[in-house]
Coordinates of N, CA and C in Angstrom, one line a residue:
Chain H
E1 N 109.7 19.9 103.2 CA 108.8 20.8 102.6 C 108.5 22.0 103.6
P2 N 108.5 23.2 103.2 CA 108.3 24.4 104.2 C 107.0 24.2 104.9
E3 N 107.0 24.7 106.1 CA 105.8 24.6 106.9 C 105.5 26.0 107.5
V4 N 104.2 26.1 107.9 CA 103.8 27.2 108.7 C 103.6 26.7 110.2
T5 N 104.3 27.3 111.1 CA 104.4 26.8 112.4 C 103.6 27.7 113.4
Q6 N 102.8 27.0 114.2 CA 102.0 27.8 115.1 C 102.2 27.3 116.6
T7 N 102.3 28.3 117.5 CA 102.5 27.9 118.9 C 101.5 28.9 119.7
P8 N 101.0 28.3 120.9 CA 101.1 27.0 121.3 C 100.1 26.1 120.5
S9 N 100.2 24.8 120.7 CA 99.2 24.0 120.1 C 97.9 24.1 120.8
H10 N 97.9 24.3 122.1 CA 96.8 24.4 122.9 C 96.9 25.5 123.9
Q11 N 96.0 26.3 124.1 CA 96.0 27.4 125.0 C 94.6 27.4 125.8
V12 N 94.8 27.5 127.1 CA 93.6 27.6 128.0 C 93.7 28.9 128.7
T13 N 92.7 29.7 128.6 CA 92.7 31.0 129.2 C 91.4 31.3 129.9
Q14 N 91.4 32.2 130.9 CA 90.2 32.6 131.6 C 89.5 33.7 130.8
M15 N 88.2 33.7 130.8 CA 87.4 34.7 130.2 C 87.9 36.1 130.6
G16 N 88.0 37.0 129.7 CA 88.4 38.3 130.0 C 90.0 38.5 129.8
Q17 N 90.7 37.5 129.8 CA 92.1 37.6 129.6 C 92.5 37.8 128.2
E18 N 93.7 38.4 128.0 CA 94.3 38.6 126.7 C 95.1 37.3 126.3
V19 N 95.0 37.0 125.0 CA 95.8 35.9 124.5 C 96.5 36.3 123.2
I20 N 97.7 35.8 123.0 CA 98.4 36.0 121.8 C 98.7 34.7 121.2
L21 N 98.2 34.5 120.0 CA 98.5 33.3 119.2 C 99.6 33.5 118.2
R22 N 100.6 32.7 118.2 CA 101.8 33.0 117.3 C 101.9 32.0 116.2
C23 N 102.5 32.6 115.1 CA 102.7 31.9 113.9 C 104.0 32.3 113.2
V24 N 104.6 31.3 112.7 CA 105.8 31.6 111.8 C 105.5 31.2 110.5
P25 N 105.2 32.1 109.5 CA 104.9 31.7 108.1 C 106.1 31.2 107.4
I26 N 105.9 30.7 106.2 CA 106.9 30.3 105.3 C 107.8 31.5 105.0
S27 N 109.1 31.3 105.1 CA 109.9 32.5 105.0 C 109.8 33.5 103.9
N28 N 109.6 32.9 102.7 CA 109.5 33.9 101.5 C 108.1 34.2 101.2
H29 N 107.2 33.9 102.0 CA 105.8 34.3 101.8 C 105.6 35.8 102.2
L30 N 104.6 36.4 101.5 CA 104.3 37.8 101.7 C 102.9 38.1 102.3
Y31 N 102.0 37.1 102.1 CA 100.6 37.3 102.5 C 100.3 36.3 103.6
F32 N 99.6 36.9 104.6 CA 99.4 36.2 105.8 C 97.9 36.2 106.2
Y33 N 97.4 35.1 106.8 CA 96.0 35.0 107.1 C 95.8 34.3 108.4
W34 N 94.6 34.7 109.1 CA 94.1 33.9 110.2 C 92.7 33.5 109.8
Y35 N 92.5 32.2 110.2 CA 91.1 31.6 110.0 C 90.8 31.0 111.4
R36 N 89.6 30.8 111.7 CA 89.2 30.0 112.9 C 88.1 28.9 112.5
Q37 N 88.0 28.0 113.4 CA 87.1 26.9 113.3 C 86.5 26.5 114.6
I38 N 85.3 26.9 114.9 CA 84.6 26.5 116.1 C 84.3 25.0 116.0
L39 N 84.4 24.3 117.0 CA 84.2 22.9 117.0 C 82.9 22.5 116.3
G40 N 83.1 21.6 115.2 CA 81.9 21.1 114.4 C 81.4 22.1 113.4
Q41 N 82.1 23.3 113.2 CA 81.6 24.2 112.3 C 82.6 24.4 111.1
K42 N 82.3 25.4 110.2 CA 83.1 25.6 109.1 C 84.4 26.4 109.5
V43 N 85.4 26.3 108.5 CA 86.6 27.1 108.7 C 86.2 28.5 108.2
E44 N 86.4 29.5 109.1 CA 86.0 30.9 108.8 C 87.2 31.8 108.6
F45 N 87.1 32.7 107.6 CA 88.1 33.7 107.5 C 88.0 34.8 108.5
L46 N 89.2 35.2 109.1 CA 89.2 36.3 110.0 C 89.9 37.5 109.3
V47 N 91.1 37.4 108.8 CA 91.8 38.5 108.4 C 93.0 38.2 107.5
S48 N 93.3 39.0 106.6 CA 94.4 38.9 105.7 C 95.3 40.1 105.9
F49 N 96.6 39.9 105.7 CA 97.7 40.9 106.1 C 98.7 40.9 105.0
Y50 N 99.0 42.1 104.5 CA 100.1 42.2 103.5 C 100.7 43.5 103.6
N51 N 102.0 43.5 103.4 CA 102.8 44.8 103.5 C 102.6 45.6 104.7
N52 N 102.5 44.8 105.9 CA 102.5 45.4 107.2 C 101.1 46.1 107.5
E53 N 100.1 45.7 106.7 CA 98.8 46.2 107.1 C 97.7 45.2 106.7
I54 N 96.6 45.3 107.4 CA 95.4 44.5 107.1 C 94.9 44.8 105.8
S55 N 94.8 43.8 104.9 CA 94.2 44.0 103.6 C 92.7 43.7 103.5
E56 N 92.3 42.8 104.4 CA 90.8 42.5 104.5 C 90.5 41.9 105.8
K57 N 89.3 42.1 106.3 CA 88.9 41.5 107.6 C 87.4 41.1 107.5
S58 N 87.0 40.1 108.3 CA 85.7 39.7 108.3 C 84.9 40.4 109.4
E59 N 83.6 40.1 109.4 CA 82.8 40.7 110.5 C 83.2 40.2 111.9
I60 N 83.8 39.0 111.9 CA 84.2 38.3 113.1 C 85.3 39.2 113.8
F61 N 86.1 39.7 113.0 CA 87.4 40.4 113.4 C 87.0 41.8 113.9
D62 N 86.5 41.8 115.1 CA 86.1 43.1 115.7 C 87.2 43.8 116.4
D63 N 86.9 44.7 117.2 CA 87.9 45.6 117.9 C 88.7 44.7 119.0
Q64 N 88.2 43.6 119.3 CA 88.9 42.7 120.3 C 90.1 42.0 119.7
F65 N 90.1 42.0 118.3 CA 91.2 41.3 117.7 C 92.2 42.3 117.0
S66 N 93.5 41.8 117.0 CA 94.4 42.6 116.3 C 95.5 41.6 115.8
V67 N 96.2 42.0 114.7 CA 97.3 41.3 114.2 C 98.5 42.1 114.1
E68 N 99.6 41.5 114.1 CA 100.9 42.1 114.1 C 102.0 41.2 113.5
R69 N 102.9 41.9 112.8 CA 104.1 41.2 112.4 C 105.2 41.9 113.0
P70 N 105.6 41.6 114.2 CA 106.5 42.3 115.0 C 108.0 42.3 114.5
D71 N 108.3 41.2 113.8 CA 109.7 41.2 113.2 C 109.5 40.4 111.9
G72 N 110.7 40.0 111.4 CA 110.6 39.5 110.0 C 110.0 38.1 109.9
S73 N 109.8 37.4 111.0 CA 109.4 36.1 111.0 C 108.0 35.8 111.6
N74 N 107.6 36.5 112.6 CA 106.4 36.1 113.4 C 105.2 36.9 112.9
F75 N 104.1 36.3 113.0 CA 102.8 36.9 112.7 C 101.9 36.5 113.8
T76 N 101.3 37.5 114.6 CA 100.5 37.1 115.7 C 99.1 37.6 115.6
L77 N 98.2 36.8 116.4 CA 96.8 37.3 116.5 C 96.7 37.5 118.0
K78 N 96.1 38.7 118.4 CA 95.8 39.0 119.8 C 94.4 39.1 119.9
I79 N 93.9 38.5 121.0 CA 92.5 38.7 121.4 C 92.6 39.4 122.7
R80 N 92.0 40.6 122.7 CA 92.2 41.5 123.9 C 91.5 41.0 125.2
S81 N 90.3 40.7 125.0 CA 89.5 40.2 126.3 C 88.6 39.0 125.8
T82 N 89.1 37.9 126.0 CA 88.5 36.7 125.5 C 87.1 36.4 126.1
K83 N 86.3 35.9 125.2 CA 84.9 35.5 125.6 C 84.8 33.9 125.4
L84 N 83.8 33.3 126.0 CA 83.6 31.9 125.9 C 83.5 31.5 124.4
E85 N 82.8 32.4 123.6 CA 82.6 32.1 122.2 C 83.8 32.2 121.3
D86 N 84.9 32.6 121.9 CA 86.2 32.7 121.1 C 86.9 31.3 121.1
S87 N 86.4 30.4 121.9 CA 86.9 29.0 121.9 C 86.8 28.4 120.6
A88 N 87.9 28.0 120.0 CA 88.0 27.5 118.6 C 89.4 27.1 118.3
M89 N 89.6 26.4 117.2 CA 90.9 26.3 116.5 C 91.2 27.4 115.7
Y90 N 92.4 28.0 115.8 CA 92.8 29.2 115.0 C 93.9 28.7 114.2
F91 N 93.8 28.9 112.9 CA 94.7 28.5 111.9 C 95.4 29.8 111.2
C92 N 96.7 29.7 111.2 CA 97.4 30.7 110.4 C 97.7 30.1 109.0
A93 N 97.9 31.0 108.0 CA 98.2 30.5 106.7 C 99.0 31.6 106.0
S94 N 99.8 31.2 105.0 CA 100.6 32.2 104.3 C 100.6 31.8 102.8
S95 N 100.9 32.7 102.0 CA 100.9 32.4 100.5 C 101.9 33.4 99.9
Q96 N 102.4 33.0 98.7 CA 103.3 33.7 97.9 C 102.9 33.6 96.5
P97 N 102.5 34.7 95.9 CA 102.2 34.7 94.5 C 103.4 34.4 93.6
R98 N 103.3 33.7 92.6 CA 104.5 33.4 91.6 C 104.0 33.6 90.3
G99 N 104.8 34.4 89.5 CA 104.5 34.6 88.1 C 103.2 35.3 87.9
G100 N 102.8 36.1 88.9 CA 101.5 36.9 88.7 C 100.3 35.9 89.1
A101 N 100.5 34.7 89.5 CA 99.4 33.9 89.9 C 99.6 33.5 91.4
D102 N 98.5 33.2 92.0 CA 98.5 32.9 93.4 C 98.2 31.3 93.5
Y103 N 99.1 30.6 94.2 CA 98.9 29.2 94.2 C 98.3 28.6 95.5
G104 N 97.6 29.5 96.2 CA 96.9 29.0 97.4 C 97.7 29.2 98.6
Y105 N 97.0 28.7 99.7 CA 97.7 29.0 101.1 C 98.3 27.7 101.6
T106 N 99.3 27.9 102.4 CA 99.8 26.8 103.3 C 99.3 27.1 104.7
F107 N 98.6 26.2 105.3 CA 98.1 26.4 106.6 C 98.9 25.7 107.7
G108 N 99.0 26.3 108.8 CA 99.6 25.7 110.0 C 98.7 24.7 110.6
S109 N 99.2 24.0 111.6 CA 98.4 22.9 112.3 C 97.4 23.4 113.3
G110 N 97.5 24.7 113.6 CA 96.5 25.3 114.4 C 96.8 25.4 115.9
T111 N 96.1 26.4 116.6 CA 96.1 26.5 118.0 C 94.7 26.3 118.5
R112 N 94.5 25.3 119.4 CA 93.3 25.2 120.0 C 93.1 26.1 121.2
L113 N 92.2 27.1 121.1 CA 92.0 28.1 122.2 C 90.8 27.7 123.0
T114 N 90.9 27.4 124.3 CA 89.8 27.2 125.2 C 89.7 28.3 126.2
V115 N 88.5 28.9 126.2 CA 88.3 30.0 127.1 C 87.3 29.4 128.2
V116 N 87.7 29.6 129.5 CA 86.9 28.9 130.6 C 86.4 30.1 131.4
Chain X
D1 N 83.2 35.1 94.7 CA 83.6 33.8 94.2 C 82.4 32.9 94.0
A2 N 82.5 32.0 93.0 CA 81.3 31.1 92.7 C 81.1 30.1 93.9
K3 N 79.9 29.7 94.1 CA 79.6 28.7 95.1 C 79.8 27.3 94.5
T4 N 80.0 26.4 95.5 CA 80.2 25.0 95.1 C 79.2 24.1 95.8
T5 N 78.9 23.0 95.2 CA 78.1 22.0 95.8 C 78.8 20.6 95.9
Q6 N 78.8 20.0 97.1 CA 79.5 18.8 97.2 C 78.5 17.8 98.0
P7 N 78.7 16.5 97.7 CA 77.9 15.6 98.6 C 78.4 15.7 100.0
T8 N 77.5 15.5 101.0 CA 77.9 15.6 102.4 C 78.9 14.5 102.8
S9 N 78.7 13.3 102.3 CA 79.7 12.3 102.7 C 79.7 11.2 101.7
M10 N 80.8 10.4 101.6 CA 81.0 9.3 100.7 C 81.9 8.3 101.4
D11 N 81.6 7.1 101.0 CA 82.5 5.9 101.4 C 83.3 5.4 100.3
C12 N 84.5 4.9 100.6 CA 85.4 4.3 99.7 C 86.1 3.2 100.3
A13 N 86.3 2.1 99.6 CA 87.1 1.0 100.1 C 88.5 1.2 100.0
E14 N 89.2 0.8 100.9 CA 90.7 1.0 100.9 C 91.3 0.3 99.7
G15 N 92.2 1.0 99.0 CA 92.9 0.5 97.8 C 92.1 0.9 96.6
R16 N 90.9 1.3 96.6 CA 90.1 1.7 95.5 C 90.2 3.2 95.2
A17 N 89.9 3.6 94.0 CA 89.9 4.9 93.7 C 88.7 5.8 94.3
A18 N 89.0 6.9 94.9 CA 88.0 7.7 95.5 C 87.7 8.9 94.5
N19 N 86.5 9.0 94.1 CA 86.1 10.0 93.1 C 85.2 11.0 93.8
L20 N 85.6 12.2 94.1 CA 84.8 13.1 94.7 C 84.3 14.3 93.8
P21 N 83.0 14.3 93.7 CA 82.5 15.3 92.7 C 82.3 16.7 93.3
C22 N 82.2 17.7 92.5 CA 81.9 19.1 92.9 C 81.2 19.8 91.7
N23 N 80.1 20.5 92.0 CA 79.5 21.3 91.1 C 79.8 22.8 91.3
H24 N 80.1 23.5 90.3 CA 80.4 24.9 90.3 C 79.8 25.6 89.1
S25 N 78.6 25.6 89.0 CA 78.0 26.0 87.7 C 78.1 27.5 87.4
T26 N 78.3 28.3 88.4 CA 78.5 29.7 88.2 C 79.8 30.2 88.1
I27 N 80.8 29.2 87.9 CA 82.2 29.6 87.9 C 82.4 30.6 86.7
S28 N 83.3 31.6 86.9 CA 83.7 32.6 85.9 C 85.1 32.2 85.4
G29 N 85.3 32.9 84.2 CA 86.5 32.6 83.5 C 87.8 32.7 84.2
N30 N 87.9 33.5 85.2 CA 89.2 33.7 85.9 C 89.3 33.0 87.2
E31 N 88.3 32.1 87.5 CA 88.3 31.4 88.7 C 88.9 30.0 88.6
Y32 N 89.8 29.7 89.5 CA 90.4 28.4 89.6 C 89.5 27.5 90.5
V33 N 89.7 26.2 90.3 CA 89.1 25.2 91.2 C 90.2 24.6 92.1
Y34 N 90.1 24.8 93.4 CA 91.1 24.3 94.4 C 90.3 23.1 95.2
W35 N 91.2 22.2 95.6 CA 90.8 21.2 96.5 C 91.8 21.2 97.7
Y36 N 91.1 21.2 98.9 CA 91.9 21.1 100.1 C 91.2 20.0 100.9
R37 N 91.9 19.5 101.9 CA 91.3 18.5 102.8 C 91.7 18.8 104.2
Q38 N 90.9 18.3 105.1 CA 91.1 18.6 106.6 C 91.0 17.3 107.3
I39 N 92.1 16.8 107.8 CA 92.1 15.5 108.5 C 91.9 15.8 110.0
H40 N 90.8 15.3 110.5 CA 90.4 15.5 111.9 C 90.4 17.1 112.1
S41 N 91.1 17.6 113.1 CA 91.0 19.1 113.3 C 92.3 19.7 112.9
Q42 N 93.1 19.0 112.0 CA 94.3 19.7 111.6 C 94.0 20.8 110.6
G43 N 95.0 21.6 110.3 CA 94.9 22.7 109.3 C 94.6 22.1 108.0
P44 N 93.8 22.9 107.2 CA 93.5 22.4 105.9 C 94.8 22.2 105.0
Q45 N 94.8 21.2 104.2 CA 95.9 20.8 103.4 C 95.6 20.9 102.0
Y46 N 96.5 21.7 101.3 CA 96.3 21.8 99.8 C 96.5 20.5 99.1
I47 N 95.6 20.2 98.2 CA 95.7 19.0 97.4 C 96.1 19.3 95.9
I48 N 95.4 20.1 95.3 CA 95.6 20.4 93.9 C 94.7 21.5 93.4
H49 N 95.0 22.2 92.3 CA 94.1 23.2 91.7 C 94.3 23.2 90.2
G50 N 93.3 23.7 89.5 CA 93.4 23.9 88.1 C 92.4 24.9 87.6
L51 N 92.6 25.3 86.3 CA 91.8 26.3 85.7 C 90.9 25.7 84.6
K52 N 91.5 25.0 83.6 CA 90.8 24.4 82.6 C 91.2 23.0 82.3
N53 N 92.4 22.8 82.3 CA 93.0 21.5 82.0 C 92.9 20.6 83.2
N54 N 92.9 19.3 82.9 CA 93.1 18.3 84.0 C 94.5 18.4 84.6
E55 N 94.6 18.2 85.8 CA 95.8 18.3 86.5 C 96.1 17.0 87.3
T56 N 97.3 16.6 87.5 CA 97.7 15.5 88.3 C 99.0 15.8 89.1
N57 N 99.0 15.4 90.3 CA 100.2 15.5 91.1 C 100.4 14.2 91.9
E58 N 101.3 14.3 92.9 CA 101.6 13.1 93.6 C 100.4 12.6 94.5
M59 N 99.5 13.6 94.8 CA 98.4 13.2 95.7 C 97.1 12.8 95.0
A60 N 96.9 13.5 93.9 CA 95.6 13.3 93.3 C 95.5 13.8 91.8
S61 N 94.4 13.5 91.2 CA 94.1 14.0 89.9 C 92.8 14.9 89.9
L62 N 92.8 15.9 89.1 CA 91.7 16.8 89.0 C 91.2 16.8 87.7
I63 N 89.9 16.4 87.5 CA 89.3 16.4 86.2 C 88.2 17.5 86.2
I64 N 88.4 18.4 85.3 CA 87.5 19.6 85.0 C 86.7 19.4 83.7
T65 N 85.4 19.5 83.8 CA 84.6 19.3 82.6 C 84.9 20.5 81.6
E66 N 84.6 20.2 80.4 CA 84.9 21.2 79.3 C 84.2 22.5 79.6
D67 N 83.0 22.5 80.1 CA 82.3 23.7 80.3 C 82.7 24.3 81.7
R68 N 83.5 23.6 82.5 CA 84.0 24.0 83.8 C 82.9 24.2 84.8
K69 N 81.8 23.6 84.6 CA 80.7 23.7 85.6 C 80.9 22.6 86.7
S70 N 81.7 21.7 86.5 CA 81.8 20.7 87.5 C 83.3 20.1 87.4
S71 N 83.7 19.4 88.5 CA 85.0 18.8 88.5 C 84.9 17.6 89.5
T72 N 85.9 16.7 89.4 CA 86.1 15.5 90.1 C 87.5 15.4 90.6
L73 N 87.6 15.3 91.9 CA 88.9 14.9 92.5 C 89.1 13.4 92.6
I74 N 90.2 12.9 92.1 CA 90.4 11.5 92.1 C 91.6 11.2 93.0
L75 N 91.4 10.4 94.1 CA 92.5 9.8 94.8 C 92.6 8.4 94.3
P76 N 93.7 8.1 93.6 CA 93.7 6.8 92.8 C 93.7 5.5 93.7
H77 N 94.3 5.5 94.8 CA 94.4 4.3 95.7 C 94.2 4.8 97.1
A78 N 92.9 5.0 97.5 CA 92.7 5.6 98.8 C 93.2 4.6 99.9
T79 N 93.8 5.3 101.0 CA 94.2 4.6 102.2 C 93.4 5.1 103.3
L80 N 93.5 4.5 104.5 CA 92.7 4.9 105.6 C 93.2 6.3 106.1
R81 N 94.4 6.6 105.7 CA 94.8 8.0 106.1 C 94.3 9.1 105.2
D82 N 93.5 8.7 104.2 CA 92.8 9.7 103.3 C 91.4 10.0 103.9
T83 N 91.0 9.4 105.0 CA 89.8 9.8 105.6 C 89.9 11.2 106.1
A84 N 89.0 12.1 105.6 CA 89.1 13.5 105.9 C 87.9 14.1 105.3
V85 N 87.7 15.5 105.5 CA 86.8 16.3 104.9 C 87.5 17.0 103.7
Y86 N 86.9 16.8 102.5 CA 87.5 17.4 101.3 C 86.7 18.6 100.9
Y87 N 87.4 19.7 100.6 CA 86.7 20.9 100.3 C 87.1 21.3 98.8
C88 N 86.0 21.5 98.1 CA 86.2 22.1 96.7 C 85.9 23.6 96.8
I89 N 86.8 24.4 96.3 CA 86.7 25.8 96.5 C 87.0 26.5 95.1
V90 N 86.1 27.3 94.8 CA 86.4 28.1 93.5 C 86.8 29.6 93.9
R91 N 87.8 30.0 93.3 CA 88.4 31.2 93.8 C 89.2 31.9 92.6
S92 N 89.2 33.2 92.6 CA 90.0 33.9 91.6 C 91.3 34.3 92.4
N93 N 92.3 34.6 91.6 CA 93.6 35.0 92.2 C 93.5 36.0 93.3
F94 N 94.1 35.8 94.4 CA 94.3 36.8 95.4 C 93.0 37.0 96.3
N95 N 92.0 36.4 95.9 CA 90.8 36.4 96.8 C 91.0 35.4 98.0
K96 N 90.3 35.6 99.1 CA 90.4 34.7 100.2 C 89.6 33.4 99.9
F97 N 90.0 32.4 100.6 CA 89.3 31.0 100.5 C 88.1 31.0 101.4
Y98 N 87.0 30.6 100.8 CA 85.8 30.4 101.5 C 85.7 28.9 101.7
F99 N 85.6 28.3 102.9 CA 85.4 26.9 103.1 C 83.9 26.6 103.4
G100 N 83.4 25.7 102.6 CA 82.0 25.3 102.8 C 82.0 24.1 103.8
S101 N 81.0 23.2 103.6 CA 80.9 22.1 104.5 C 81.8 20.9 104.0
G102 N 82.1 20.9 102.7 CA 82.9 19.8 102.2 C 82.2 18.4 102.1
T103 N 83.0 17.5 101.7 CA 82.5 16.1 101.6 C 83.4 15.3 102.6
K104 N 82.7 14.6 103.6 CA 83.4 13.7 104.5 C 83.7 12.4 103.8
L105 N 84.9 12.1 103.5 CA 85.3 10.8 102.8 C 85.7 9.8 104.0
N106 N 84.9 8.7 103.9 CA 85.3 7.6 104.9 C 85.9 6.5 104.1
V107 N 87.2 6.2 104.3 CA 87.8 5.1 103.7 C 87.8 3.9 104.6
K108 N 87.2 2.9 104.1 CA 86.9 1.6 105.0 C 87.9 0.5 104.6
P109 N 88.3 -0.2 105.6 CA 89.2 -1.3 105.3 C 88.4 -2.4 104.5

């Protein structure tokens, strides 16, 4: 079964450093997403991306965050200057509408970001 | 998207059916009912979704009431590996998924 692949599985970074979280969505999917989950809290939407641009973003997704699809396979989330409160699991997801309907997202297994 | 209400937690004996309820009384005509689950801290996993009719796949069955104001996810023979948080989400096509607190299902030996 096709998978969404995320790397690394765990990233430790110092406060103020830049991090890039990487995702390889399912190959024929066209819609891409980032979510995050702070330990013990809900899964929160960050951003959606389609046709090489952001289609929607949440309040969490401020100027410190950016997304990019640098080639035909990767989808990245960059945090410019990490803060302690950015520590969380970050999940990438992708979807592909079929027949005019949208059948939901496939999520990756996540990257645990720890900011120290 | 319409809001959903789920019990905070439920227990189920291994091998028995797990029936997870969800209320979505404000659902509108173009909104689907989706179920996802999250095992420990893994990424949410799609289980099943439906609009009006009951649905079944290899993982579960989804029973939607005729007025569509509530639904039940049925895991026919729960195993220990089904212990997870189960999310009922109501969503129209192409809208993002909002994850609530879900139901923590504990499958016990």
